[in-house]
Amino acid sequence: MAKQRKLKGNAEAIAVLSATPDQIEVAGLKGVKSGQVVTVRRESQ
């Protein structure tokens, strides 16, 4: 299960890096559960 979560987090992180600011905002809200997207979002600001 940990592997699946990591792979999902990586995919979300890649999606955030290639997303528009509005999409990043939405992804960040969804990422609160995993913590992956939120971290990437912070670094990109």
mmCIF file of C-alpha atoms in Angstrom, residues 2 4-12 15 21-25 28 30 33-35 38 40 42 44:
data_model
loop_
_atom_site.group_PDB
_atom_site.id
_atom_site.type_symbol
_atom_site.label_atom_id
_atom_site.label_comp_id
_atom_site.label_asym_id
_atom_site.label_seq_id
_atom_site.Cartn_x
_atom_site.Cartn_y
_atom_site.Cartn_z
ATOM 1 C CA ALA A 2 2.882 2.353 0.711
ATOM 2 C CA GLN A 4 0.846 2.610 -4.362
ATOM 3 C CA ARG A 5 0.594 5.789 -2.304
ATOM 4 C CA LYS A 6 4.070 6.898 -3.365
ATOM 5 C CA LEU A 7 3.384 6.268 -7.050
ATOM 6 C CA LYS A 8 0.107 8.157 -6.808
ATOM 7 C CA GLY A 9 1.886 11.022 -5.062
ATOM 8 C CA ASN A 10 4.529 11.200 -7.786
ATOM 9 C CA ALA A 11 1.879 11.261 -10.499
ATOM 10 C CA GLU A 12 0.039 14.046 -8.698
ATOM 11 C CA ALA A 15 0.449 16.875 -12.752
ATOM 12 C CA PRO A 21 -2.293 28.049 -11.234
ATOM 13 C CA ASP A 22 -6.030 27.354 -10.932
ATOM 14 C CA GLN A 23 -5.480 23.628 -11.408
ATOM 15 C CA ILE A 24 -2.659 23.697 -8.866
ATOM 16 C CA GLU A 25 -5.014 25.289 -6.344
ATOM 17 C CA GLY A 28 -3.434 21.336 -3.594
ATOM 18 C CA LYS A 30 -7.050 17.375 -2.947
ATOM 19 C CA LYS A 33 -4.878 14.029 2.300
ATOM 20 C CA SER A 34 -1.639 12.668 0.829
ATOM 21 C CA GLY A 35 0.678 15.585 1.576
ATOM 22 C CA VAL A 38 0.791 20.317 -1.059
ATOM 23 C CA VAL A 40 5.216 20.497 -4.391
ATOM 24 C CA ARG A 42 4.723 25.180 -1.691
ATOM 25 C CA SER A 44 6.721 26.108 -6.721
#
